[in-house]
Short mmCIF file of C-alpha atoms in Angstrom, two decimals:
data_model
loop_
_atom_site.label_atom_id
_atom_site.label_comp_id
_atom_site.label_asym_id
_atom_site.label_seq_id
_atom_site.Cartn_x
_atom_site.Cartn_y
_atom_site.Cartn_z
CA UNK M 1 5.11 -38.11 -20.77
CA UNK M 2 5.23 -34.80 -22.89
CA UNK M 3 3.11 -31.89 -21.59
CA UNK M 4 1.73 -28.94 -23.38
CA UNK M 5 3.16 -26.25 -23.25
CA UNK M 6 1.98 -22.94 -21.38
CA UNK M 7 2.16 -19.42 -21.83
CA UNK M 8 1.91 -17.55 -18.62
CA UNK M 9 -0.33 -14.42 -18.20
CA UNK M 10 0.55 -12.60 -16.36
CA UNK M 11 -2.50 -9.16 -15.22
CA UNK M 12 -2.87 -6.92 -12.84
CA UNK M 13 -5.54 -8.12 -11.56
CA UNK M 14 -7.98 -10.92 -12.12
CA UNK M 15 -10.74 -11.45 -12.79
CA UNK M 16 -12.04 -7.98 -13.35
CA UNK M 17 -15.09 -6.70 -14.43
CA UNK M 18 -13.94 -3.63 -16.15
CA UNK M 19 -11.41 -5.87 -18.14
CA UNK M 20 -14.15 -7.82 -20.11
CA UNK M 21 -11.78 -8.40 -23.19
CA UNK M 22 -8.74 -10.29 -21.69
CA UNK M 23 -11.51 -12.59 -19.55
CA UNK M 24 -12.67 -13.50 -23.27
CA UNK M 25 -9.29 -13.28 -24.71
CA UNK M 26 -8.06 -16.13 -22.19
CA UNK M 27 -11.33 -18.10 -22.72
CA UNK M 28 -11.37 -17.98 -26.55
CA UNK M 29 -7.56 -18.57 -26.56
CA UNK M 30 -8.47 -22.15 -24.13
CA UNK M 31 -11.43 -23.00 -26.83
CA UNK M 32 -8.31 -22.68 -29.75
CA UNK M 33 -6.51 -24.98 -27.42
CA UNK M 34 -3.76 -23.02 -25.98
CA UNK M 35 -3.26 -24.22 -22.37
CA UNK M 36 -2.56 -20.82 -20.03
CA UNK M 37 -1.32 -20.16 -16.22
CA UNK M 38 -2.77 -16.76 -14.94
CA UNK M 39 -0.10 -15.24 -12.64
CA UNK M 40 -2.60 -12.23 -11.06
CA UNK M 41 -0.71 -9.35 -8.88
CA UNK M 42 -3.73 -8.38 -7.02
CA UNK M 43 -6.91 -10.35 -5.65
CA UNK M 44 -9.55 -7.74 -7.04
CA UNK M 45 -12.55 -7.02 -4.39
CA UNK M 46 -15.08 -7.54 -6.76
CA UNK M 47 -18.51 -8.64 -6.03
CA UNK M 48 -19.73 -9.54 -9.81
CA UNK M 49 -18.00 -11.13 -12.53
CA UNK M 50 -18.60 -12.22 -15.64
CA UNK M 51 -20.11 -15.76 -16.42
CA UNK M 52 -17.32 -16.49 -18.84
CA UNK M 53 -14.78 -16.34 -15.95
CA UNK M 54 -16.07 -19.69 -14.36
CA UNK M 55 -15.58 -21.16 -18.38
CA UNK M 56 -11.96 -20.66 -17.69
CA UNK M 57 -9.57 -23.54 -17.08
CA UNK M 58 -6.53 -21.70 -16.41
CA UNK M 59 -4.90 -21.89 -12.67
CA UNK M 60 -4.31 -19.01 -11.18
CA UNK M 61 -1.47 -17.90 -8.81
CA UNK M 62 -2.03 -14.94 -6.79
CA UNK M 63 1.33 -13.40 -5.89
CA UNK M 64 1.65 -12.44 -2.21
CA UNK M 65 -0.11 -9.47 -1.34
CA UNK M 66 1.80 -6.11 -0.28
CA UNK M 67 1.02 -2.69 1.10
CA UNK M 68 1.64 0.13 -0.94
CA UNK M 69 5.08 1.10 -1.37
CA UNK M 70 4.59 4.57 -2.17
CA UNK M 71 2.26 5.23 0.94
CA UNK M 72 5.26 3.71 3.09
CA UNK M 73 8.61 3.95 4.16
CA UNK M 74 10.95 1.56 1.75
CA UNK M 75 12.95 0.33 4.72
CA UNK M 76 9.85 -0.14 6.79
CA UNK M 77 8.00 -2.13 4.07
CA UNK M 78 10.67 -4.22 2.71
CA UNK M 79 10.62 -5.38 6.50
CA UNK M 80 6.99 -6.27 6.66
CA UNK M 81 7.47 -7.87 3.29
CA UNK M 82 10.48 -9.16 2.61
CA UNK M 83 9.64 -12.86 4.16
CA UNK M 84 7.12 -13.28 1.41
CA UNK M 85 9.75 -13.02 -1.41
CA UNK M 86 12.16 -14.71 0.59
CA UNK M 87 11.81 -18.16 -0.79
CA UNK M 88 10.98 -17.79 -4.00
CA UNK M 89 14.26 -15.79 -4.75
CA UNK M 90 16.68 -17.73 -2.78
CA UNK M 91 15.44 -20.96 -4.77
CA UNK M 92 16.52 -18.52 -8.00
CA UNK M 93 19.52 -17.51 -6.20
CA UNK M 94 20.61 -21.25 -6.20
CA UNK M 95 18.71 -22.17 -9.68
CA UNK M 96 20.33 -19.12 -11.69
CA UNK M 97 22.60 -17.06 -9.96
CA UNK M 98 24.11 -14.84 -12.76
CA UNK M 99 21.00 -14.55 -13.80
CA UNK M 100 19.52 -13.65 -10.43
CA UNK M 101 22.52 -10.59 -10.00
CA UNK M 102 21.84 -9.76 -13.17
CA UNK M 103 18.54 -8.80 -12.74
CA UNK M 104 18.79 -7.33 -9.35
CA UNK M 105 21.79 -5.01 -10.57
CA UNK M 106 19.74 -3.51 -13.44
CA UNK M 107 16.69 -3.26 -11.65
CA UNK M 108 19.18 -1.30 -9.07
CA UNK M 109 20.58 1.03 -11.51
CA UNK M 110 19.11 0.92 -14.90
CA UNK M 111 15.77 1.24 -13.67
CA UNK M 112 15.79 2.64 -9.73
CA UNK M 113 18.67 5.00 -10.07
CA UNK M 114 17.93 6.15 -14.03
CA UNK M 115 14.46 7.34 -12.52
CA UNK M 116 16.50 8.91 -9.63
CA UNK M 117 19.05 11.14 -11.69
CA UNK M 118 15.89 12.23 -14.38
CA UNK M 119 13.67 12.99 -11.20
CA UNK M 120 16.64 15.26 -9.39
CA UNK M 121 17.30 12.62 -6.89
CA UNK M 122 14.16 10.70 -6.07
CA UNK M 123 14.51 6.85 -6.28
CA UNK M 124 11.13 4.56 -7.38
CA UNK M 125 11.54 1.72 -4.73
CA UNK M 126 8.11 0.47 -7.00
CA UNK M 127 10.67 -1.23 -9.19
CA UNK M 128 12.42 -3.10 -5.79
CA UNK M 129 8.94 -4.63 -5.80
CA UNK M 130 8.42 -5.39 -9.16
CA UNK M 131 11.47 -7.42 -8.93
CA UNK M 132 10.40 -9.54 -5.87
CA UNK M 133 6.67 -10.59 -7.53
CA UNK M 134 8.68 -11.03 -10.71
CA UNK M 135 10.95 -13.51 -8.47
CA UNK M 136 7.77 -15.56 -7.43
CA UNK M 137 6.36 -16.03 -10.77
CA UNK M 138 10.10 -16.72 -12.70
CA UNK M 139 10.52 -19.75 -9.75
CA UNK M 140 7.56 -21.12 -10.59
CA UNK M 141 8.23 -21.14 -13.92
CA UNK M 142 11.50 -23.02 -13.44
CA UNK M 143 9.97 -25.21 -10.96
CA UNK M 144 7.01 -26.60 -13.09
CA UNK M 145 9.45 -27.18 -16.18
CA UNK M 146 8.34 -31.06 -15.81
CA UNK M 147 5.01 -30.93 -15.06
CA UNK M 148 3.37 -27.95 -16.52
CA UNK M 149 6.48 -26.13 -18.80
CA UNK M 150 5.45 -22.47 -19.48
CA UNK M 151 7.37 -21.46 -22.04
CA UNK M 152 6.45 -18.28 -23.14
CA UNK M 153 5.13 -15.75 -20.77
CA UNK M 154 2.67 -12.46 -21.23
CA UNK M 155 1.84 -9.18 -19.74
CA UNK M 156 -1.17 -7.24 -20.32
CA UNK M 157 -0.90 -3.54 -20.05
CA UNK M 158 2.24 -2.03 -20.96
CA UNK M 159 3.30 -0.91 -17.27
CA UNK M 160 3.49 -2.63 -14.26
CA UNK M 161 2.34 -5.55 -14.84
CA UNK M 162 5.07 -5.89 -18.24
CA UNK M 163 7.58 -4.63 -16.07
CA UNK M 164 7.00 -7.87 -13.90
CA UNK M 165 6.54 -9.98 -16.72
CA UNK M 166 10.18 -8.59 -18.45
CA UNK M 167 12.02 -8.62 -15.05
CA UNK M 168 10.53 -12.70 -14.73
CA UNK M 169 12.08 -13.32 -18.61
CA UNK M 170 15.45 -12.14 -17.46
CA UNK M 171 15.16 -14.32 -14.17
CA UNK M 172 13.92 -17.16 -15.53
CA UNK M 173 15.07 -17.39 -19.45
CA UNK M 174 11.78 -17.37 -20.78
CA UNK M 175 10.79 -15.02 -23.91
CA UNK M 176 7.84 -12.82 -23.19
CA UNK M 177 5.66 -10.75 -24.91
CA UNK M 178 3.15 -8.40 -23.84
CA UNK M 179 -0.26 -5.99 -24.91
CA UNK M 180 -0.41 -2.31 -24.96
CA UNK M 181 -3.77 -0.75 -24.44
CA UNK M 182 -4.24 3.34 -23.73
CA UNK M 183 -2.92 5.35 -21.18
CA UNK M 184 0.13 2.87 -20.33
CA UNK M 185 0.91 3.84 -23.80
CA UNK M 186 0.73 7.79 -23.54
CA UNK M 187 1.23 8.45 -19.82
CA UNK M 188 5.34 8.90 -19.72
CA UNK M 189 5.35 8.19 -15.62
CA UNK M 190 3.97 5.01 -16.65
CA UNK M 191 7.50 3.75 -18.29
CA UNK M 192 9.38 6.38 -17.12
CA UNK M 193 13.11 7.19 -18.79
CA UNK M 194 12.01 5.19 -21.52
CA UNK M 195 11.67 2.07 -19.95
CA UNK M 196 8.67 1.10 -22.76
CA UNK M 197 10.74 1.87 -25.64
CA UNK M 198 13.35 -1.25 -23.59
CA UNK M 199 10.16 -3.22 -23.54
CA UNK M 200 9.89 -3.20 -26.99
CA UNK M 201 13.44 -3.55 -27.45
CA UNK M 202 13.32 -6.81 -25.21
CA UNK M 203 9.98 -8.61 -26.50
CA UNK M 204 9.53 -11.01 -28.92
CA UNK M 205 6.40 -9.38 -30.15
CA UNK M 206 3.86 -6.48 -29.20
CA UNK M 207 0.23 -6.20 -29.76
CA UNK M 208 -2.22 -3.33 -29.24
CA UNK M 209 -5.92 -2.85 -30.00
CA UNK M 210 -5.47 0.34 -32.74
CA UNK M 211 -3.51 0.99 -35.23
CA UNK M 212 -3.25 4.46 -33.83
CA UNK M 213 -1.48 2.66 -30.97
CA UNK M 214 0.50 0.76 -33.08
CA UNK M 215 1.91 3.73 -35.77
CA UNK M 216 2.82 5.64 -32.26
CA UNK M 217 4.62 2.59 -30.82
CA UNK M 218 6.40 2.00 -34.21
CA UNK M 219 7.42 5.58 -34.17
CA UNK M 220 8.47 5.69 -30.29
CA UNK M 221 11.19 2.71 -31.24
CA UNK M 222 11.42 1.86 -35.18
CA UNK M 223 13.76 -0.72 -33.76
CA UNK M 224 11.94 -2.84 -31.20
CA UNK M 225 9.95 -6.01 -31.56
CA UNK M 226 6.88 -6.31 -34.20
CA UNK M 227 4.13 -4.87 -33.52
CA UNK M 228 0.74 -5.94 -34.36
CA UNK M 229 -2.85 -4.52 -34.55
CA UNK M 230 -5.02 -7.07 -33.02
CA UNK M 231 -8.70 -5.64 -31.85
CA UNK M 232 -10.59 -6.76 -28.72
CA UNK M 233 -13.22 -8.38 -30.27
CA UNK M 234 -16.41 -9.26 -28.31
CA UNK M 235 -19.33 -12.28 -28.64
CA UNK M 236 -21.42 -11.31 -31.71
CA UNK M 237 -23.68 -13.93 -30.19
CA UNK M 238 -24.42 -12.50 -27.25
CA UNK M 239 -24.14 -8.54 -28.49
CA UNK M 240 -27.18 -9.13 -31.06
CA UNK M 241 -30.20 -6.81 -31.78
CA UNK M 242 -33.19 -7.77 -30.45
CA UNK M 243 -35.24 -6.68 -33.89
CA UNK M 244 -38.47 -8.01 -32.65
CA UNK M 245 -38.94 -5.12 -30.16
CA UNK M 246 -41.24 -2.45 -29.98
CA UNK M 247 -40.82 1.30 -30.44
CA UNK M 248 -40.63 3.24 -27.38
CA UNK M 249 -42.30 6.90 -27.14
CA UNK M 250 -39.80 8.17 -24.78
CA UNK M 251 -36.13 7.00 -26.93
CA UNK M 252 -33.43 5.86 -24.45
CA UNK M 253 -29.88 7.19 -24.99
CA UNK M 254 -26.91 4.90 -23.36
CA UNK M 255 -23.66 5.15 -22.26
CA UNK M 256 -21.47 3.04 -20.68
CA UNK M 257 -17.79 3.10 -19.06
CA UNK M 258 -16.32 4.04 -15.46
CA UNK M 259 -16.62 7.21 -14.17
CA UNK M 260 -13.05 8.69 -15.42
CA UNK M 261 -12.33 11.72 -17.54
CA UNK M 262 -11.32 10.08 -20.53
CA UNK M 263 -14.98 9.57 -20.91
CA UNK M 264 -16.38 12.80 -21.34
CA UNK M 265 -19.54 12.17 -19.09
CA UNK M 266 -19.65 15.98 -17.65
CA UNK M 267 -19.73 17.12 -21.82
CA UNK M 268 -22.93 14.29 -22.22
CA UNK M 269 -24.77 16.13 -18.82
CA UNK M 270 -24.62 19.07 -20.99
CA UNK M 271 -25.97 17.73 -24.22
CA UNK M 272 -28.76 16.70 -22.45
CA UNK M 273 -29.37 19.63 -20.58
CA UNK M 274 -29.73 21.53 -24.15
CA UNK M 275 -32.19 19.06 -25.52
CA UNK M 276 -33.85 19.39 -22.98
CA UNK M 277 -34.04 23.30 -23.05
CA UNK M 278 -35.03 22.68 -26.76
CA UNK M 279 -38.05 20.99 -26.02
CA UNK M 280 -37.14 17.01 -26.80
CA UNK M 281 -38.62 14.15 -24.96
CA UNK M 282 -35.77 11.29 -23.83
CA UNK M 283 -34.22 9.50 -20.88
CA UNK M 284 -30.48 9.14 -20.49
CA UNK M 285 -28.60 6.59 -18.59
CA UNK M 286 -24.95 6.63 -17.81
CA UNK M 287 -24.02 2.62 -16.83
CA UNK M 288 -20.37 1.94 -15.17
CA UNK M 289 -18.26 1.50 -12.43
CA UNK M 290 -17.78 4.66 -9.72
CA UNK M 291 -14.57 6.44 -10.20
CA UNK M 292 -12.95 9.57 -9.81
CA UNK M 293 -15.34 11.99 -11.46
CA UNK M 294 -18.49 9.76 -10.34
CA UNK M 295 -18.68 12.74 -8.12
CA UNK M 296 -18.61 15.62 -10.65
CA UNK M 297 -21.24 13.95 -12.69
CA UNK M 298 -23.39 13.56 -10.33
CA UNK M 299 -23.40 17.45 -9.08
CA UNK M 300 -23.87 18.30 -12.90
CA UNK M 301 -27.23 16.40 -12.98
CA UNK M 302 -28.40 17.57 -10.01
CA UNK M 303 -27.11 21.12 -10.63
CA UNK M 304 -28.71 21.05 -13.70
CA UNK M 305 -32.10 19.62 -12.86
CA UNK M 306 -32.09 16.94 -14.70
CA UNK M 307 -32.61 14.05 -12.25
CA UNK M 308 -35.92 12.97 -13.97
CA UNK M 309 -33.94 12.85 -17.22
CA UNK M 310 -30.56 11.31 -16.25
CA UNK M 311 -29.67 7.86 -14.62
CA UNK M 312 -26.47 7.10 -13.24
CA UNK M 313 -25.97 3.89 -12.63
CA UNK M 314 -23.59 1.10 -11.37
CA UNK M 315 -21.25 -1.44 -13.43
CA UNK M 316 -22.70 -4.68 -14.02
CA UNK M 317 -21.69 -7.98 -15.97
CA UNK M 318 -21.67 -8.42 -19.54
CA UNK M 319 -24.83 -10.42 -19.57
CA UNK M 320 -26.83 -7.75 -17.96
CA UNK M 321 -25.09 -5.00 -19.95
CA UNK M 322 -26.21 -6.71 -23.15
CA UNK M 323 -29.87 -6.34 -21.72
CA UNK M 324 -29.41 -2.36 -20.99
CA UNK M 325 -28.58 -2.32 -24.75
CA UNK M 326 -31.61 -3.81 -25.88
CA UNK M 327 -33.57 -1.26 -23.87
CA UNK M 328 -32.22 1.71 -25.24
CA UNK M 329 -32.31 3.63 -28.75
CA UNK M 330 -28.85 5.38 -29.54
CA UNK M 331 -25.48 4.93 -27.90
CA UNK M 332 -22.94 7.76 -27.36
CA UNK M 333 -19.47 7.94 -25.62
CA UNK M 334 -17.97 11.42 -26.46
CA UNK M 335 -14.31 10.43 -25.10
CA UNK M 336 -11.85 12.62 -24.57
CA UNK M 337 -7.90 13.11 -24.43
CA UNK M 338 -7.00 13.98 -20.82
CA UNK M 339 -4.38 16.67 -20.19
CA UNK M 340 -1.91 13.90 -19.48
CA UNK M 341 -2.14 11.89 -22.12
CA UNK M 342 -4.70 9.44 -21.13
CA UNK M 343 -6.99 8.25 -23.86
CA UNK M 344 -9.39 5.28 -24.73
CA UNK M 345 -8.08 2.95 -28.10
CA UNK M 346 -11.45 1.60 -28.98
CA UNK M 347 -13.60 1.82 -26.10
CA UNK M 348 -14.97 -2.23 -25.91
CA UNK M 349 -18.77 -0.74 -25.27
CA UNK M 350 -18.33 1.40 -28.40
CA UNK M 351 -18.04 -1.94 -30.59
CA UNK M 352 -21.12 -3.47 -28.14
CA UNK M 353 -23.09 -1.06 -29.04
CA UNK M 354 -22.40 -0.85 -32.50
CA UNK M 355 -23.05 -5.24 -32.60
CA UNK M 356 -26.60 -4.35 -30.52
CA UNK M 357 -27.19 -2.17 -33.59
CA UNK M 358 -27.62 0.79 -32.10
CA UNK M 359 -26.67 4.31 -34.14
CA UNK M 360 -23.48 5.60 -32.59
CA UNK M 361 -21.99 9.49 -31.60
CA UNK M 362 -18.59 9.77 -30.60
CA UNK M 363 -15.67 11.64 -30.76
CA UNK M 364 -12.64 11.78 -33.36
CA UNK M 365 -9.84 11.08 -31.41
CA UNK M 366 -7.12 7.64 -31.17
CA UNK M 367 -8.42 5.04 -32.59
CA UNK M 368 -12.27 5.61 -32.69
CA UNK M 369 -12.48 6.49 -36.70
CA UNK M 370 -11.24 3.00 -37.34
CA UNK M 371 -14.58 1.43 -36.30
CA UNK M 372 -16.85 4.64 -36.43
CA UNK M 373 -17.15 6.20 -39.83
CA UNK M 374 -19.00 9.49 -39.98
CA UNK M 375 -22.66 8.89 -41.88
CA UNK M 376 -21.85 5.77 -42.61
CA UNK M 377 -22.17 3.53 -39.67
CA UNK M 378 -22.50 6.36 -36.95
CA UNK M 379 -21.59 10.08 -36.31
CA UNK M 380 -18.36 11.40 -35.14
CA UNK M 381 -17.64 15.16 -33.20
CA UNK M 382 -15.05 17.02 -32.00
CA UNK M 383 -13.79 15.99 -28.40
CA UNK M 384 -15.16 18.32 -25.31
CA UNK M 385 -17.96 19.65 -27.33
CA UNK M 386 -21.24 19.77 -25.79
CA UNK M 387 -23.37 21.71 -28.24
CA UNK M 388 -21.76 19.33 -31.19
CA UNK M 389 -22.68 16.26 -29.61
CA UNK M 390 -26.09 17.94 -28.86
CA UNK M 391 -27.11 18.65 -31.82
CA UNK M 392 -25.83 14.74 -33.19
CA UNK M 393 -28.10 13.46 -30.57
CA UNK M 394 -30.88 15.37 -31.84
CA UNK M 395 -30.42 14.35 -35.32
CA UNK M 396 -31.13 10.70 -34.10
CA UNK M 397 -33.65 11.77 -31.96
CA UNK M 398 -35.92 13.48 -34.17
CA UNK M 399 -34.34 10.91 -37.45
CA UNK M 400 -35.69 7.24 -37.00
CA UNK M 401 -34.80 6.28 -40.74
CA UNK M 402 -31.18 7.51 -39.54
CA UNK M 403 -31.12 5.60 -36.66
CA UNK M 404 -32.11 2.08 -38.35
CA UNK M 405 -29.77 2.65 -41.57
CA UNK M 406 -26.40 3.87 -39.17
CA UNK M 407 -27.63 0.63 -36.61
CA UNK M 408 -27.51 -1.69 -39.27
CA UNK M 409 -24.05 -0.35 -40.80
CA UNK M 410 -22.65 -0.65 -37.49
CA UNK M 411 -23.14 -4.03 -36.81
CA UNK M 412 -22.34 -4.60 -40.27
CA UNK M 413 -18.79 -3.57 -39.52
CA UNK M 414 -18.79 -5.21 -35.85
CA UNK M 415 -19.18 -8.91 -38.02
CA UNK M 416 -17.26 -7.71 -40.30
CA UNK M 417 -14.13 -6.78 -38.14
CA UNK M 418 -14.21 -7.34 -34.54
CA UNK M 419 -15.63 -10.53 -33.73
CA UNK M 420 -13.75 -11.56 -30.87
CA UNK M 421 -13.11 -15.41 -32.83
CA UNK M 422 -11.72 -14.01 -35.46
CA UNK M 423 -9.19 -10.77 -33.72
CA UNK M 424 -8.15 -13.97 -31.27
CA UNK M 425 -7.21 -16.10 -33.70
CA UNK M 426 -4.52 -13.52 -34.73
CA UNK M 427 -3.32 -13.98 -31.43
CA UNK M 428 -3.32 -17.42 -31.47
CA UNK M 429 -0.84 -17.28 -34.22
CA UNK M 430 1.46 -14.79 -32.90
CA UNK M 431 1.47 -17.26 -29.97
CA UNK M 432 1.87 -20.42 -31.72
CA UNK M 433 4.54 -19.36 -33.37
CA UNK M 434 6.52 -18.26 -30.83
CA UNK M 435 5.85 -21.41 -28.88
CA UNK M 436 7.07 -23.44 -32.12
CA UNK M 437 10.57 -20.95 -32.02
CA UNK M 438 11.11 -21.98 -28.46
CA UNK M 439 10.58 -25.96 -28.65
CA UNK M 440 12.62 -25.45 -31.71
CA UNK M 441 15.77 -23.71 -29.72
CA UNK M 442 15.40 -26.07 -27.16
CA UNK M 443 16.04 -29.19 -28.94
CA UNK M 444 19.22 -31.01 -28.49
CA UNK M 445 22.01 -30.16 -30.88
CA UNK M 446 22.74 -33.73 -33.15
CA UNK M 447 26.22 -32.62 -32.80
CA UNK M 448 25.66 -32.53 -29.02
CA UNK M 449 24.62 -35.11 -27.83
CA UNK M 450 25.75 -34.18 -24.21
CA UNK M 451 23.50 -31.60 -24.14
CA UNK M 452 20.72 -34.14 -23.58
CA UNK M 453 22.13 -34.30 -20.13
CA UNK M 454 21.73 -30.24 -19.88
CA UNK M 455 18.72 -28.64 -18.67
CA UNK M 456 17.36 -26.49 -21.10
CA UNK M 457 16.65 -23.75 -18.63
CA UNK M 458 19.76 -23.54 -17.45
CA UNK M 459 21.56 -23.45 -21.37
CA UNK M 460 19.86 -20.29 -21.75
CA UNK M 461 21.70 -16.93 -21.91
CA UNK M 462 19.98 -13.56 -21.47
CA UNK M 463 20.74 -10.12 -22.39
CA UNK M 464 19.66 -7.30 -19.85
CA UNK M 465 19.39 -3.66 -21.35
CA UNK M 466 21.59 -2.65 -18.55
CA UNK M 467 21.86 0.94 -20.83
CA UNK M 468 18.77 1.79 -22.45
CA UNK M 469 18.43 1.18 -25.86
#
């Protein structure tokens, strides 16, 4: 009996709530009828998900959990460890030997020691572990080649969890692919000593959510795999306007994201604290998931007396998000770019807002003016400027004829663009076609006709950047 074949995706964790687009990537990708194994490094502790997430078909293997390696001494937790890897790579040992050294030898020294000798001496043992959960996923692979062959497999985030997925392709002989996103793009200690520039080099193909992303990628190795724009996406069904309700005398204005820097939430605190010194009648809430500056923000309301003014509240699922939308009268995210690096593409709740038809402000950095246009389907500012994204908000505010014309432009564009069946599809192909490649190369030669007798798996040579590319 011939089984479909599977692509393996392979996340950091799953399922997450802050990662709404690759739950509805994966479910969208099942509806087109690709059939997909979700190899998850963590087990998130998370007490809401989405409702799509129980739509999902897809196993999922959770690789064995591990302390920290960095909080730990590498002798000390390879010993508590080790006997979780254990079978797994022995089983590859025996499967694919040369393959197996390979591997180990450039995770060694083309990864380990290169990061040593840039770092003055300092070896990143977080690559010794990266091997071993790359070991448990590459001998599953080979050991469901009969009844479940996953022939392609697929890392989201262009960091650790690629780094797994590349080290699995070399053990196992499978192609792989993989999705860059924001900061594992910018942040250098992410893919340190160019290790990203060797992912692109070693890929069959790369997609990110900008074209920003993209033209840097392209530039950072002219030589690598392709590289495609594909966009999140989201439900235009469920992020619709409610048109039939009625106006409010106090306006509402949103934002939404976790509590991080990128976001610019101290720089909104502000704004509101100068319409409010101006005289203007509003409430503000701030929806999203605690983080590092969940702190900060809240000292800045309080500090600033706005309390009455200013909600902060919690993350929540995508179905109740899409009801905080319909409650509220302009949406603003006035992201930043972090010292580091760090940066949003497209923030996802950008686009929501924008299909809820709600006027827009944000901020003209990465890849935001390719769905915001300024005056035309939402305002734009400079990045870390209060008094600019002040006086945008009171433009809305005080502007109702504004609002509704820049509301219906944006979800204009959000049909237009980024509806989530459409930006998958795109992937869809990119995957098909690789799948297609692969059954291709592992036909049997007509010339061969002993190779009928070979397992493909085991035909398969890889090349390991050993030097970096």
């Amino acid at each position: 009996m011939k089984h479909q074949q599977t692509i393996g995706y392979v996340l950091k964790g799953y399922p997450r709530i802050s990662e709404t687009f690759i739950i509805n990537e994966i479910y969208l990708l099942e509806q087109m009828g690709l059939k997909l194994h979700i190899f998850s490094v963590k087990r998130p502790n998370e007490k809401k998900s989405h409702a799509v997430v129980d739509k999902i078909k897809a196993p999922v293997t959770y690789l064995p959990e591990t302390d920290s390696i960095t909080e730990s001494r590498f002798g000390l937790w390879l010993a508590k460890h080790l006997s979780r890897f254990a079978g797994s790579h022995l089983r590859l040992m025996r499967r694919r030997p040369r393959a197996w050294l390979h591997t180990l030898l450039y995770t060694i020294f083309g990864l380990g020691f290169q990061f040593s000798l840039a770092q003055g001496g300092r070896f990143k043992y977080s690559f010794i572990k990266e091997f071993l959960q790359a070991g448990v996923i590459a001998e599953q692979v080979l050991a469901a080649q009969i009844s479940e062959p996953i022939e392609h497999l697929h890392g989201h985030f262009s960091h650790g969890a690629t780094t797994i997925t590349m080290l699995a392709s070399y053990l196992c002989g499978v192609p792989f692919s993989f999705t860059a996103h924001a900061k594992d793009i910018y942040l250098p200690k992410l893919n340190p000593n160019g290790l990203l520039q060797t992912k692109i080099a070693n890929a069959r193909f790369v997609a990110t959510c900008t074209d920003a992303n993209r033209q840097y990628l392209e530039q950072l190795y002219p030589d690598g795999a392709p590289i495609h724009t594909i966009y999140h996406g989201l439900d235009t069904s469920l992020f619709a306007p409610d048109r039939t309700r009625a106006a409010r005398d106090v306006p509402v204005i949103l934002s939404v994201g976790r509590f991080v820097e990128k976001k610019g939430f101290p720089y909104l605190v502000e704004a509101c604290r100068i319409l409010k010194d101006r005289g203007h009648s509003f409430r503000c809430r701030i929806v999203g998931q605690a983080d590092e500056q969940s702190p900060l923000v809240a000292r800045l309301v309080q500090e600033g007396g706005l309390s009455d003014i200013i909600a902060l509240e919690g993350g929540v699922t995508q179905e109740a998000l899409r009801t905080i939308y319909a409650q509220a009268d302009i949406f603003t995210l006035p992201c930043l770019v972090v010292d580091s690096g760090d940066r949003d593409g497209i923030p996802n709740v950008l686009a929501e807002g924008m299909a809820m038809e709600l006027p827009v402000v944000s901020t003209s950095i990465s890849g935001i003016p390719e769905i915001v246009e300024h005056d035309v389907n939402g305002l734009l500012i400079e990045q870390k400027d209060a008094l600019a994204l002040a006086n945008a908000l009171e433009q809305l505010l005080l502007d109702a004829e504004l609002r509704h014309r820049l509301g219906q432009a944006a979800r204009a564009t959000i049909l237009d663009v980024f509806d989530s069946w459409q930006t998958t599809v795109a992937l869809r192909d990119l995957f098909t076609s690789e799948l297609e490649k692969r059954a291709q190369s592992l036909r049997p030669q007509p010339s061969r006709p002993d190779n009928i007798h070979t397992s493909p798996m085991e035909s398969i040579t890889i090349t390991l950047p050993i030097e970096r590319r």
